[in-house]
XYZ file of C-alpha atoms in Angstrom:
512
model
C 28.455 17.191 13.761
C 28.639 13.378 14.908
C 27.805 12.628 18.353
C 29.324 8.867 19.528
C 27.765 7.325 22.816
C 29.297 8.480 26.180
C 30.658 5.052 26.899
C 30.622 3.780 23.454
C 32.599 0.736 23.810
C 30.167 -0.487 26.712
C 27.529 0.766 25.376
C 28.219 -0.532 21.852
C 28.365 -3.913 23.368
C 24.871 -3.464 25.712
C 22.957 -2.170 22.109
C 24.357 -5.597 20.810
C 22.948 -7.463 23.513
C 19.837 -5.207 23.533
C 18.488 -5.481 19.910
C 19.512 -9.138 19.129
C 17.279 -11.045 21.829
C 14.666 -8.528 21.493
C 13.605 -9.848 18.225
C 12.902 -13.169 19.274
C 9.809 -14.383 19.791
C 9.022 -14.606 23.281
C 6.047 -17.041 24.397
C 5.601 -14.588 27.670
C 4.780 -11.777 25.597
C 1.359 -10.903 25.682
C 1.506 -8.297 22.075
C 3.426 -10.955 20.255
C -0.171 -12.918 20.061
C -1.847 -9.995 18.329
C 0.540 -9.993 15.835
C -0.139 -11.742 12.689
C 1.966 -14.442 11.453
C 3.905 -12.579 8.320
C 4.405 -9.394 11.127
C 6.069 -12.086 13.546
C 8.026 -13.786 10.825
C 9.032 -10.011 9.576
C 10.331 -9.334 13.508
C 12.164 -12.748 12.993
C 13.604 -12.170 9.693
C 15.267 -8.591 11.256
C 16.386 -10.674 14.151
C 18.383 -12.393 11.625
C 20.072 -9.639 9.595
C 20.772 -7.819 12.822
C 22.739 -11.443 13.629
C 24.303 -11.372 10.321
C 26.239 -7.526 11.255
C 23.578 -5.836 8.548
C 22.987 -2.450 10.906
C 20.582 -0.815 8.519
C 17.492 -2.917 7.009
C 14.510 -1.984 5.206
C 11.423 -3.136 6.330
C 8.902 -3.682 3.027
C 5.247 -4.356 3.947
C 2.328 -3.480 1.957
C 0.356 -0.444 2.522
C -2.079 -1.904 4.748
C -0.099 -4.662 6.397
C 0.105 -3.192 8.946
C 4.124 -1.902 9.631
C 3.157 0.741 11.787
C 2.175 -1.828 14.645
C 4.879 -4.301 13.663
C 7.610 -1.796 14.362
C 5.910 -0.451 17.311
C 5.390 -3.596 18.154
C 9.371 -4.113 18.083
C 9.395 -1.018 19.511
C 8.282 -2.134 22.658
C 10.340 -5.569 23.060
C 13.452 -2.819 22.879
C 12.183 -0.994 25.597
C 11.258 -3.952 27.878
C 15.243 -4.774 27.237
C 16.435 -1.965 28.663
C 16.799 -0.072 24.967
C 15.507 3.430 23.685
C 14.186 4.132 20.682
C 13.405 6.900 18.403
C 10.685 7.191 15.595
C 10.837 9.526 12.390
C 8.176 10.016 10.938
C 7.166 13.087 8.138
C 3.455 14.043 8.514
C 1.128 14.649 11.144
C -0.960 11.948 10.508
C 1.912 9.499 10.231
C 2.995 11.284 14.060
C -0.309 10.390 14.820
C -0.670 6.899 13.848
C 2.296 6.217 15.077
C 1.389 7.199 18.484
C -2.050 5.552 18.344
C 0.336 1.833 17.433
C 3.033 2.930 20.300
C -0.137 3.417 22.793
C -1.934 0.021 21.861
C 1.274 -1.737 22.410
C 1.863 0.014 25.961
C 4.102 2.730 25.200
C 3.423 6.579 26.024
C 5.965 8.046 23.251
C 7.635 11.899 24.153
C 6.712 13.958 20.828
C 9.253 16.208 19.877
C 7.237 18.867 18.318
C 8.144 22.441 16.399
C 7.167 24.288 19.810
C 9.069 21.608 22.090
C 11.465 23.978 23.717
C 12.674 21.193 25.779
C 13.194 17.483 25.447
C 12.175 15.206 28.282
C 14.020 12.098 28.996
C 11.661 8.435 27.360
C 12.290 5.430 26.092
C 10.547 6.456 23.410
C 10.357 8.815 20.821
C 8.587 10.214 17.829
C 9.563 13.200 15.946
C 9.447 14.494 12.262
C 13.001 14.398 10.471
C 13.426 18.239 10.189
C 12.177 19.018 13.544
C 14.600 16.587 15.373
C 17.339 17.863 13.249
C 16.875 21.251 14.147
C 16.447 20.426 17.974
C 20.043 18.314 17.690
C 21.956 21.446 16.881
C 21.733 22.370 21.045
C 24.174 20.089 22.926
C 21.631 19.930 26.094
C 18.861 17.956 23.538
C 22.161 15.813 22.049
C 22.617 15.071 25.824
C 19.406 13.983 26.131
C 18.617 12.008 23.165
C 21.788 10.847 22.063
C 21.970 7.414 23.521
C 19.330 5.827 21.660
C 19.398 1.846 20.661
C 17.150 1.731 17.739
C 15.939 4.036 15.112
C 13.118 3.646 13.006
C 12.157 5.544 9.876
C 8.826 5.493 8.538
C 8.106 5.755 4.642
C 12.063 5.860 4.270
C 11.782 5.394 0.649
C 11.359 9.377 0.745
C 15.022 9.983 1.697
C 14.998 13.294 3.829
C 16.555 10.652 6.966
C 20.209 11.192 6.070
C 21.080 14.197 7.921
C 19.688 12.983 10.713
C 21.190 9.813 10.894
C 24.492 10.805 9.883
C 24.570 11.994 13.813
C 23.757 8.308 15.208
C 26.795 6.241 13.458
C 26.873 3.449 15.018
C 22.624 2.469 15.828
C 20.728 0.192 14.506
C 18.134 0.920 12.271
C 15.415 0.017 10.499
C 13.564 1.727 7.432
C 9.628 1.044 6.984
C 8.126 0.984 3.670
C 5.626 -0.593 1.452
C 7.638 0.620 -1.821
C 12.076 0.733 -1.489
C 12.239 3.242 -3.589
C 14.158 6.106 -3.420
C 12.077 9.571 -4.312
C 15.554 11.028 -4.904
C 17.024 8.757 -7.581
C 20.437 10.521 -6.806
C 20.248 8.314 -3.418
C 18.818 4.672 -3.966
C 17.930 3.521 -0.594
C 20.768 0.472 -1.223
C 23.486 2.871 -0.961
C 22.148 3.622 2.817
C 20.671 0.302 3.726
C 22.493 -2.939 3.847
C 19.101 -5.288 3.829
C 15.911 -5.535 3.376
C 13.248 -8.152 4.027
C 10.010 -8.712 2.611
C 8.168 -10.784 4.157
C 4.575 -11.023 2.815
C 3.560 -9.415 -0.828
C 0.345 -8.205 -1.511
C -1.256 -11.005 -3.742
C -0.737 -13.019 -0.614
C -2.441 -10.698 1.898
C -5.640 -10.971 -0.588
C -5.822 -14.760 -0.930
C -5.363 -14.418 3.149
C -8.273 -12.019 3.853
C -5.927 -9.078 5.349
C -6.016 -6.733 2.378
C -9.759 -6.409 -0.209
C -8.880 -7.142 -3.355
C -8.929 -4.613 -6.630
C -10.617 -4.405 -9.699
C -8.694 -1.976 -11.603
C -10.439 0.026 -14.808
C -8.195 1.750 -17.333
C -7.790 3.907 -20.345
C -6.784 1.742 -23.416
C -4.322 4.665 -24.695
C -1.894 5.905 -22.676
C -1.555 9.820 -21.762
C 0.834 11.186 -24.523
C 2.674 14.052 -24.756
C 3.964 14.368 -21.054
C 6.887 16.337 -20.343
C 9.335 14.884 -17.363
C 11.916 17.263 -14.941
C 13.524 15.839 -12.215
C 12.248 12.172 -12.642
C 8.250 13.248 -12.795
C 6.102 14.672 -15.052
C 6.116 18.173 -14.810
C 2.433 20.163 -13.557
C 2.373 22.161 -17.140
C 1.976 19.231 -19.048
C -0.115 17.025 -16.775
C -2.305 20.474 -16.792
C -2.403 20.287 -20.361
C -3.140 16.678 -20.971
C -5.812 16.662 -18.312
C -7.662 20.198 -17.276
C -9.924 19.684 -20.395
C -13.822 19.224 -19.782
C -14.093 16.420 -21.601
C -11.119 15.048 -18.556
C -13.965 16.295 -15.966
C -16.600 14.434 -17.504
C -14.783 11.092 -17.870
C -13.779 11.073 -14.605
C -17.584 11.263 -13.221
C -18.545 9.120 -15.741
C -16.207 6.435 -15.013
C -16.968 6.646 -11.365
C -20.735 6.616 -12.171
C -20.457 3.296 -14.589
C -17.920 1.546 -12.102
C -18.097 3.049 -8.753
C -21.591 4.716 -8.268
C -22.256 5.094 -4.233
C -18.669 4.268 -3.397
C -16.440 6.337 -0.857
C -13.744 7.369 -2.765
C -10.758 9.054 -2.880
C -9.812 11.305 -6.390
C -6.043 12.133 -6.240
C -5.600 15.054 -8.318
C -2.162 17.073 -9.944
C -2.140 20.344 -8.043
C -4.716 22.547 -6.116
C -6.305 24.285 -8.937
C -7.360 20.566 -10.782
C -8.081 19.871 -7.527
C -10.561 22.050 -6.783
C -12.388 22.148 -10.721
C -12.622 18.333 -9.802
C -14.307 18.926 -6.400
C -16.835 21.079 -8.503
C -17.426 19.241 -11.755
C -18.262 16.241 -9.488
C -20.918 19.007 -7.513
C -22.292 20.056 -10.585
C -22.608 16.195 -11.603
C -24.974 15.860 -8.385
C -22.247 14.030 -6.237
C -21.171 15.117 -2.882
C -17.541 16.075 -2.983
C -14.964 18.053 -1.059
C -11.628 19.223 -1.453
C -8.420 18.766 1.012
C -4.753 19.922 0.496
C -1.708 21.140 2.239
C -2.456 24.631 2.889
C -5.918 23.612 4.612
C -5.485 24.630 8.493
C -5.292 21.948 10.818
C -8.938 22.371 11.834
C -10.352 22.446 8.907
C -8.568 19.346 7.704
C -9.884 17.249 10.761
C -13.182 18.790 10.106
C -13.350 17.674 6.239
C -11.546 13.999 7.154
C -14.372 13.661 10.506
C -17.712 14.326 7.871
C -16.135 11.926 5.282
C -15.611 9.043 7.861
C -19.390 10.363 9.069
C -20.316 9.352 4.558
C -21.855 12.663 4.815
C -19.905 12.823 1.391
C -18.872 10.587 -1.655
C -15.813 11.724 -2.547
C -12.806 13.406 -1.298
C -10.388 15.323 -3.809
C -6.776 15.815 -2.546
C -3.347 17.324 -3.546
C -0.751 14.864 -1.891
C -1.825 14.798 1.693
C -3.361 11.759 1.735
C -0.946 9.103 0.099
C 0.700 8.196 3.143
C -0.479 7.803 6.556
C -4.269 8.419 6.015
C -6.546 4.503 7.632
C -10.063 5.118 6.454
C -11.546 1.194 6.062
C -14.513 2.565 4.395
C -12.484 3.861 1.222
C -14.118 1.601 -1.905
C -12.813 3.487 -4.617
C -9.333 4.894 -5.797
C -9.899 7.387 -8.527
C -5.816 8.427 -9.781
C -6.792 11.572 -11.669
C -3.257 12.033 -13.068
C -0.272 10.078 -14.411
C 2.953 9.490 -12.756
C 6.630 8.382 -13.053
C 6.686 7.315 -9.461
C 5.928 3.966 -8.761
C 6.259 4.535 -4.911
C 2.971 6.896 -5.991
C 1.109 5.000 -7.496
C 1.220 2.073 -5.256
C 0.697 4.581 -2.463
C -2.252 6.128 -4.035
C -3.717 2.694 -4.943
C -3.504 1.028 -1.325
C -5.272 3.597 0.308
C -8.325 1.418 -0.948
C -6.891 -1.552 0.329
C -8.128 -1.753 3.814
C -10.866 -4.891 5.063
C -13.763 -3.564 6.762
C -16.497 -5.969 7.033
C -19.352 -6.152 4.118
C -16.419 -4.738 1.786
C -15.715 -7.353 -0.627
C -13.326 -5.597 -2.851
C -12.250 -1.638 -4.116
C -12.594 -0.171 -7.216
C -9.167 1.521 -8.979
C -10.212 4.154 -11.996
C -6.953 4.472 -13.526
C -7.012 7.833 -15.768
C -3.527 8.144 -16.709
C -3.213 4.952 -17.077
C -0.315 3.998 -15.136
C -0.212 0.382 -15.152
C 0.923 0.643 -17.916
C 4.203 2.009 -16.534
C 4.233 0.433 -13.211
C 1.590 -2.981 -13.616
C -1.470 -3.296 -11.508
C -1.186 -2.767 -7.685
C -2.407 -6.252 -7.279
C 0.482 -8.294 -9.062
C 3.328 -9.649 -7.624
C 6.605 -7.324 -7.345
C 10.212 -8.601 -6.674
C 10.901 -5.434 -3.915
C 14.195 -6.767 -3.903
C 15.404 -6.826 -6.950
C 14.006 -3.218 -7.601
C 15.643 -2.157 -4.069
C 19.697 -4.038 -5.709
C 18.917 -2.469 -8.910
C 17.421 1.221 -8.518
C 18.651 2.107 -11.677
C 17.302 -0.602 -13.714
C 13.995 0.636 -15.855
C 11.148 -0.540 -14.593
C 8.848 -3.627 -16.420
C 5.926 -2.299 -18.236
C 3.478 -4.632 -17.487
C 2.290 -4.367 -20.799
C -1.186 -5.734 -19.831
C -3.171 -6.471 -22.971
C -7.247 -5.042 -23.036
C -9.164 -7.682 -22.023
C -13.126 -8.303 -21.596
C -15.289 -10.670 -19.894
C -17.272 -13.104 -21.888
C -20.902 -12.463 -20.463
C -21.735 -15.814 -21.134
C -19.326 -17.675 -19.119
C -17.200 -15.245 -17.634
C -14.000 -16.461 -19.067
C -11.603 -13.350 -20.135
C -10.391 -13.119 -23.489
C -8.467 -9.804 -25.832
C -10.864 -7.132 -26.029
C -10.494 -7.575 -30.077
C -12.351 -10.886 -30.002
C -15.597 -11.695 -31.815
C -15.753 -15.210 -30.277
C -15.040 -16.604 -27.246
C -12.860 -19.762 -27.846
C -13.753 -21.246 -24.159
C -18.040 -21.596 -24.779
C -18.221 -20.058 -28.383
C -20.122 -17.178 -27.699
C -20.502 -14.462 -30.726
C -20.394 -10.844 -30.702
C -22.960 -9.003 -32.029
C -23.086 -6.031 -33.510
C -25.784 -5.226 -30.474
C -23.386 -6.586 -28.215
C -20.279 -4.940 -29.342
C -22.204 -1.514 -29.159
C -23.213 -2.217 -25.564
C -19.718 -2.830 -24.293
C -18.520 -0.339 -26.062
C -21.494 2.266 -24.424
C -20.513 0.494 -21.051
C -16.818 1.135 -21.006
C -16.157 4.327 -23.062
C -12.789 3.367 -23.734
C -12.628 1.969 -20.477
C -11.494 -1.614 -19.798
C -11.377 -3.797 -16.308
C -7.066 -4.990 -16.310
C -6.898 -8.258 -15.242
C -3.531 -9.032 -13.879
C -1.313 -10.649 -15.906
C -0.630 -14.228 -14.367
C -4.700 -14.271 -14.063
C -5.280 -13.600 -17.805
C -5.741 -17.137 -18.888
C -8.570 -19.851 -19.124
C -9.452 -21.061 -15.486
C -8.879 -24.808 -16.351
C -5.097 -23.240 -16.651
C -4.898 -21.575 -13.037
C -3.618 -22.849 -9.992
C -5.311 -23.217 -6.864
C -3.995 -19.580 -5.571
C -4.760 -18.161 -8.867
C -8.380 -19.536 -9.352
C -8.976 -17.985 -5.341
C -6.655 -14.434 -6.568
C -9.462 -14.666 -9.609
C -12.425 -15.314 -7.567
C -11.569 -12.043 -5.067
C -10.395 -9.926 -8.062
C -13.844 -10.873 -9.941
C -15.881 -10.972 -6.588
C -17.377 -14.258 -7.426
C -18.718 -16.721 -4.821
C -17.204 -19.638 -3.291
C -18.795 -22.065 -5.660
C -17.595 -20.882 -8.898
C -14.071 -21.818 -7.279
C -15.318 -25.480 -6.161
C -17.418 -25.361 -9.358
C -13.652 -24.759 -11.389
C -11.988 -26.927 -8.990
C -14.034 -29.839 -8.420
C -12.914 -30.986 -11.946
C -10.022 -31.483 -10.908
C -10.817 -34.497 -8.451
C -10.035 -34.287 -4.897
C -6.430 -33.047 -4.519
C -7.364 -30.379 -5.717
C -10.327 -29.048 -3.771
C -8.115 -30.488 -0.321
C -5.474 -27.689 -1.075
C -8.125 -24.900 -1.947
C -9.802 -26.129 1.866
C -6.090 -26.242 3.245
C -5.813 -22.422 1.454
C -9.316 -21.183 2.700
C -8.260 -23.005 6.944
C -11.284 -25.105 5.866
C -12.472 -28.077 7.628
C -11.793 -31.762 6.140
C -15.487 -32.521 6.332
C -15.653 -29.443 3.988
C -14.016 -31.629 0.886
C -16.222 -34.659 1.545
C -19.081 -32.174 1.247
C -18.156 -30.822 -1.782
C -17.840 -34.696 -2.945
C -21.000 -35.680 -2.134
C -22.588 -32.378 -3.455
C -20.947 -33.716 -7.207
C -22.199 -37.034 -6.565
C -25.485 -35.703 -6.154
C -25.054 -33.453 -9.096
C -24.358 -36.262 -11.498
């Protein structure tokens, strides 16, 4: 059933003139100053494929880029033109957060809810993709919903939007994701959306201070014998290849040797692994409690309340907490299964992501090791290329085992016996101790970063100081061989002050 706009070829023309100026930036506008500048250019870069006739565009940020307030942000300069807009979201949380944007922007959104029996008139509003769907059947919510101006989906990359949208032909809309790809490989998100922008990628949010950076730890084998169905790997043989003590133990262990302290998160393959988790990690002495689906509401708010409180370590989940979950304090990503989906993994991984001040970087344990399959969260992905070519296989990153030289930090294979930068030898005392420290364990450097520092950019010496959490000098140290170009684009890089490159100048002079 297809509803068109009473009016539609006045209306058509007012939804023209509505979305296009909204997009602008407007120097009047007090929200477009708490914006920052990659979530203004992203408004700007939609202005311009809405001017270029392309209706439906994907909006790509990173998990923790903060998309929820740009597109409430947007949200609002619709509404302040006269337009009305409609959120879909799939979660609770996600209704939530969404809200909690919508209200810090100005807006007061009208939930449409399971138990909404009727549908007040807003310029706003926010309601999960079935729910809506089933509320559209009645022509008296139709007539009161059905001349919205905007839609936008949140996390569209998981494809349940089409029914929906199938009933507002001719709006604009925009899809919000950090990863544009389709869970339902059947329906690549190109055949649905005619752009999409990506404005920022997450290697730059690091090196700009908005997202902590990652030191990821990972199994030197990959998981073998996985069986796939549908485009994942089926619960049997995840089951098989990880429900084994010696799985349990690892897991603790790894989080003891690399993460000890840490808030973390432990993303697990179904309830039952779930739950043996929660209580190997008990019996191992570590706080730990267990969250899924079929936890009541209360419950769940309890659990999430006491781990923002730290009154535990770690928090072991089936698939509620991927999407939609902001806890700053996170410090540690423990994936505690292997996946085909790279929308997943990333997911999984940037729920560690968020700044919070004091936290200098998050910890990824990695123990089915899918970089492998999909590279390291913290590497550079062309978005668009993966959202034109869906069907493409995608790039094993085929990331080498590395170790750090303890002598001067320089990272080399993991097979060497001497390190070629400073010459230092391997022991058999030494070899035993790294061995002992990282039980088949290995810290995954990313792969533009896996070379001498004397063959590193600017951005990549800074990408390998946050990924390493050195200090600032062992940059100016690195750099300051370079002369003085060198150290004035790391001080352009860092907003330093010019004085800040004479200083370092002098400090050489003085060092000499």
């Amino acid at each position: 059933m297809k509803f068109p706009l009473s009016n539609q070829t006045i209306e058509k023309s007012d939804k023209e003139n509505t979305i296009i100026p909204l997009l602008a930036k407007e120097k009047k506008d007090p929200s477009i100053l708490s914006l920052r500048p990659y979530q203004s250019e992203a408004i700007l870069q939609l202005r311009g494929a809405f001017r270029s006739q392309k209706k439906k565009v994907i909006l790509c940020l990173p998990t923790g880029a903060g998309k929820t307030y740009t597109f409430s942000d947007l949200a609002k300069k619709t509404i302040d033109k006269g337009g009305k807009v409609l959120i879909l979201t799939h979660r609770v949380e996600l209704l939530t957060q969404a809200n909690g944007a919508l209200s810090k922007v100005g807006l007061n959104p009208f939930i449409i809810q399971a138990n909404c029996k009727h549908i007040h008139p807003s310029s706003c509003y926010v309601a999960m993709v079935e729910t809506l769907y089933r509320r559209l059947q009645k022509p008296e919510f139709v007539q009161v919903i059905g001349n919205i101006t905007l839609i936008i989906i949140d996390e569209c990359h998981l494809g349940n939007f089409r029914k929906v949208l199938e009933l507002f032909p001719d709006v604009h809309i925009i899809g919000a994701t950090a990863t544009p790809i389709s869970s339902k490989k059947e329906f690549p998100l190109k055949d649905f959306f005619d752009e999409i922008i990506v404005p920022i990628d997450i290697p730059s949010l690091i090196l700009m201070g908005f997202l902590a950076s990652a030191r990821t730890y990972g199994a030197i084998e990959e998981v073998s014998n996985l069986k796939t169905k549908m485009g994942e790997y089926t619960d049997a043989s995840l089951m098989g290849a990880f429900d084994k003590k010696l799985m349990y133990d690892d897991a603790i262990n790894h989080y003891k040797d690399f993460a000890q302290g840490r808030k973390a998160i432990c993303f697990n393959i179904n309830i039952e692994h779930s739950l043996k988790m929660r209580d190997a990690f008990r019996d191992a002495g570590i706080r730990c409690e267990h969250l899924d689906g079929e936890i009541s509401e209360t419950e769940r708010k309890r659990i999430l309340a006491s781990f923002k409180k730290g009154e535990f370590e770690v928090l072991c989940n089936v698939g509620v907490l991927t999407t939609g979950f902001d806890e700053p304090s996170i410090s540690c990503i423990i994936v505690n299964r292997a996946t085909k989906s790279t929308s997943l993994y990333f997911q999984m991984c940037g729920r560690g992501s968020r700044i919070l001040e004091g936290k200098e970087d998050f910890i990824i344990i990695d123990m089915g090791s899918n970089f492998k399959e999909h590279g390291l969260w913290n590497e550079p992905v062309n978005w668009k290329e993966r959202f034109l070519n869906p069907k493409k296989p995608s790039k094993n990153a085929g990331v080498a085992p590395v170790k750090e030289c303890p002598e001067c930090n320089a990272i080399i294979p993991a097979v060497s016996k001497l390190c070629q930068h400073c010459g230092f030898k391997y022991t058999k005392e030494v070899e035993t101790k790294e061995l002992l420290r990282s039980a088949g364990f290995v810290e995954i450097t990313p792969s533009d970063l896996n070379k001498p520092a004397n063959k590193m950019s600017v951005r990549e010496v800074e990408a390998f100081r946050l990924l390493r959490g050195y200090k600032i000098g062992w940059a100016v140290h690195q750099l300051r061989e370079r002369g003085r170009t060198a150290l004035e684009e790391y001080a352009q890089l860092k907003n330093y002050k010019a004085g800040w490159v004479n200083h370092q100048m002098e400090e050489e002079y003085v060092n000499i």
